mmCIF file of C-alpha atoms in Angstrom:
data_model
loop_
_atom_site.group_PDB
_atom_site.id
_atom_site.type_symbol
_atom_site.label_atom_id
_atom_site.label_comp_id
_atom_site.label_asym_id
_atom_site.label_seq_id
_atom_site.Cartn_x
_atom_site.Cartn_y
_atom_site.Cartn_z
ATOM 1 C CA UNK A 870 227.517 25.351 12.957
ATOM 2 C CA UNK A 871 230.392 27.482 11.823
ATOM 3 C CA UNK A 872 233.869 26.034 12.197
ATOM 4 C CA UNK A 873 235.613 27.199 15.329
ATOM 5 C CA UNK A 874 238.937 28.920 14.926
ATOM 6 C CA UNK A 875 241.634 28.487 17.493
ATOM 7 C CA UNK A 876 242.717 31.739 19.148
ATOM 8 C CA UNK A 877 246.392 32.233 19.758
ATOM 9 C CA UNK A 878 247.618 32.988 23.257
ATOM 10 C CA UNK A 879 249.658 35.966 22.019
ATOM 11 C CA UNK A 880 246.672 38.329 21.937
ATOM 12 C CA UNK A 881 246.132 38.135 25.694
ATOM 13 C CA UNK A 882 249.830 38.427 26.603
ATOM 14 C CA UNK A 883 250.426 41.859 25.115
ATOM 15 C CA UNK A 884 252.002 44.595 27.184
ATOM 16 C CA UNK A 885 251.087 48.226 26.624
ATOM 17 C CA UNK A 886 253.008 51.145 28.052
ATOM 18 C CA UNK A 887 251.516 54.616 28.461
ATOM 19 C CA UNK A 888 253.175 57.794 29.698
ATOM 20 C CA UNK A 889 251.275 60.841 30.923
ATOM 21 C CA UNK A 890 253.626 63.806 30.899
ATOM 22 C CA UNK A 891 252.544 66.549 33.305
ATOM 23 C CA UNK A 892 255.985 68.097 33.766
ATOM 24 C CA UNK A 893 254.955 71.570 32.565
ATOM 25 C CA UNK A 894 252.086 72.099 35.075
ATOM 26 C CA UNK A 895 253.996 70.186 37.784
ATOM 27 C CA UNK A 896 256.951 72.564 37.470
ATOM 28 C CA UNK A 897 254.525 75.474 37.972
ATOM 29 C CA UNK A 898 253.309 73.779 41.199
ATOM 30 C CA UNK A 899 249.656 73.574 40.105
ATOM 31 C CA UNK A 900 249.554 69.821 39.403
ATOM 32 C CA UNK A 901 250.218 67.164 42.039
ATOM 33 C CA UNK A 902 251.535 64.005 40.369
ATOM 34 C CA UNK A 903 251.344 61.943 43.577
ATOM 35 C CA UNK A 904 247.629 62.700 43.913
ATOM 36 C CA UNK A 905 247.147 61.908 40.218
ATOM 37 C CA UNK A 906 248.909 58.572 40.623
ATOM 38 C CA UNK A 907 246.688 57.678 43.591
ATOM 39 C CA UNK A 908 243.600 58.780 41.619
ATOM 40 C CA UNK A 909 244.534 56.441 38.769
ATOM 41 C CA UNK A 910 245.118 53.542 41.172
ATOM 42 C CA UNK A 911 241.700 54.124 42.719
ATOM 43 C CA UNK A 912 239.742 54.651 39.494
ATOM 44 C CA UNK A 913 241.138 52.315 36.818
ATOM 45 C CA UNK A 914 238.736 49.451 36.164
ATOM 46 C CA UNK A 915 239.958 45.938 35.458
ATOM 47 C CA UNK A 916 237.314 43.386 34.453
ATOM 48 C CA UNK A 917 234.563 45.883 35.328
ATOM 49 C CA UNK A 918 235.722 46.426 38.910
ATOM 50 C CA UNK A 919 237.497 49.406 40.430
ATOM 51 C CA UNK A 920 240.569 48.823 42.588
ATOM 52 C CA UNK A 921 241.250 45.478 40.924
ATOM 53 C CA UNK A 922 244.688 46.300 39.493
ATOM 54 C CA UNK A 923 246.679 43.394 40.904
ATOM 55 C CA UNK A 924 249.750 42.515 38.853
ATOM 56 C CA UNK A 925 248.120 43.336 35.526
ATOM 57 C CA UNK A 926 248.531 47.127 35.725
ATOM 58 C CA UNK A 927 251.383 49.023 37.370
ATOM 59 C CA UNK A 928 251.402 52.779 37.892
ATOM 60 C CA UNK A 929 254.572 54.621 38.857
ATOM 61 C CA UNK A 930 256.112 58.080 38.704
ATOM 62 C CA UNK A 931 259.111 58.495 36.452
ATOM 63 C CA UNK A 932 261.111 61.681 36.560
ATOM 64 C CA UNK A 933 259.583 65.011 37.384
ATOM 65 C CA UNK A 934 255.875 65.123 36.601
ATOM 66 C CA UNK A 935 255.626 61.947 34.521
ATOM 67 C CA UNK A 936 253.404 58.976 35.312
ATOM 68 C CA UNK A 937 253.954 55.632 33.585
ATOM 69 C CA UNK A 938 251.203 53.045 33.255
ATOM 70 C CA UNK A 939 252.175 49.532 32.191
ATOM 71 C CA UNK A 940 249.299 47.201 31.351
ATOM 72 C CA UNK A 941 249.606 43.469 30.738
ATOM 73 C CA UNK A 942 246.013 43.284 29.572
ATOM 74 C CA UNK A 943 243.692 45.327 27.391
ATOM 75 C CA UNK A 944 243.778 49.014 28.350
ATOM 76 C CA UNK A 945 243.018 51.857 25.968
ATOM 77 C CA UNK A 946 244.691 55.223 25.788
ATOM 78 C CA UNK A 947 241.318 56.925 25.445
ATOM 79 C CA UNK A 948 240.347 55.543 28.863
ATOM 80 C CA UNK A 949 243.485 57.056 30.403
ATOM 81 C CA UNK A 950 242.750 60.355 28.668
ATOM 82 C CA UNK A 951 239.197 60.231 30.062
ATOM 83 C CA UNK A 952 240.465 59.579 33.595
ATOM 84 C CA UNK A 953 243.042 62.383 33.268
ATOM 85 C CA UNK A 954 240.316 64.823 32.211
ATOM 86 C CA UNK A 955 238.172 63.623 35.123
ATOM 87 C CA UNK A 956 241.050 64.307 37.540
ATOM 88 C CA UNK A 957 241.579 67.794 36.056
ATOM 89 C CA UNK A 958 237.869 68.548 36.502
ATOM 90 C CA UNK A 959 237.991 67.319 40.110
ATOM 91 C CA UNK A 960 240.976 69.588 40.863
ATOM 92 C CA UNK A 961 239.336 72.498 38.967
ATOM 93 C CA UNK A 962 242.203 72.644 36.459
ATOM 94 C CA UNK A 963 240.172 71.707 33.386
ATOM 95 C CA UNK A 964 239.796 75.385 32.368
ATOM 96 C CA UNK A 965 243.566 75.857 32.054
ATOM 97 C CA UNK A 966 244.951 72.456 31.027
ATOM 98 C CA UNK A 967 244.231 70.099 28.158
ATOM 99 C CA UNK A 968 245.322 66.547 27.396
ATOM 100 C CA UNK A 969 247.126 66.148 24.066
ATOM 101 C CA UNK A 970 248.488 62.964 22.535
ATOM 102 C CA UNK A 971 252.011 63.779 21.349
ATOM 103 C CA UNK A 972 252.788 60.270 20.057
ATOM 104 C CA UNK A 973 251.456 56.747 20.362
ATOM 105 C CA UNK A 974 251.004 55.946 24.048
ATOM 106 C CA UNK A 975 252.217 59.373 25.241
ATOM 107 C CA UNK A 976 249.827 62.005 26.573
ATOM 108 C CA UNK A 977 250.919 65.464 27.614
ATOM 109 C CA UNK A 978 249.183 68.077 29.726
ATOM 110 C CA UNK A 979 249.484 71.471 28.085
ATOM 111 C CA UNK A 980 248.214 74.903 28.981
ATOM 112 C CA UNK A 981 245.566 76.479 26.794
ATOM 113 C CA UNK A 982 246.916 79.305 24.660
ATOM 114 C CA UNK A 983 245.403 82.415 26.206
ATOM 115 C CA UNK A 984 245.257 85.323 23.786
ATOM 116 C CA UNK A 985 245.318 88.706 25.419
ATOM 117 C CA UNK A 986 242.285 90.567 24.018
ATOM 118 C CA UNK A 987 242.977 93.748 25.984
ATOM 119 C CA UNK A 988 245.352 95.031 23.295
ATOM 120 C CA UNK A 989 242.609 94.666 20.657
ATOM 121 C CA UNK A 990 240.117 96.596 22.800
ATOM 122 C CA UNK A 991 242.516 99.509 23.202
ATOM 123 C CA UNK A 992 242.709 100.031 19.440
ATOM 124 C CA UNK A 993 238.968 100.583 19.084
#
């Protein structure tokens, strides 16, 4: 048998903080942060079960259009990005908004850059 190594308790006590910044679409009144917060509370899985947040994960609105997720257990940013994209698809906003990571633990909803092709067609 291989020798067993003792795991330190620090690995399980880590706290991660994520911020999803939707202030730009929220100021244009096309994104509802309260509905997004409720969606996250309903859909985030803890230990393979939905609606099992308890004290390990807290979700709250900070400021105008920002949602803060604080996790006292293992939670990945990619999972939050996936859930954000799922919410955008549900609200039929996925064609106009994208989720961009601006820094570690911070995701921002930005509009797609729409290039006006009508000016190019007039030249032809």
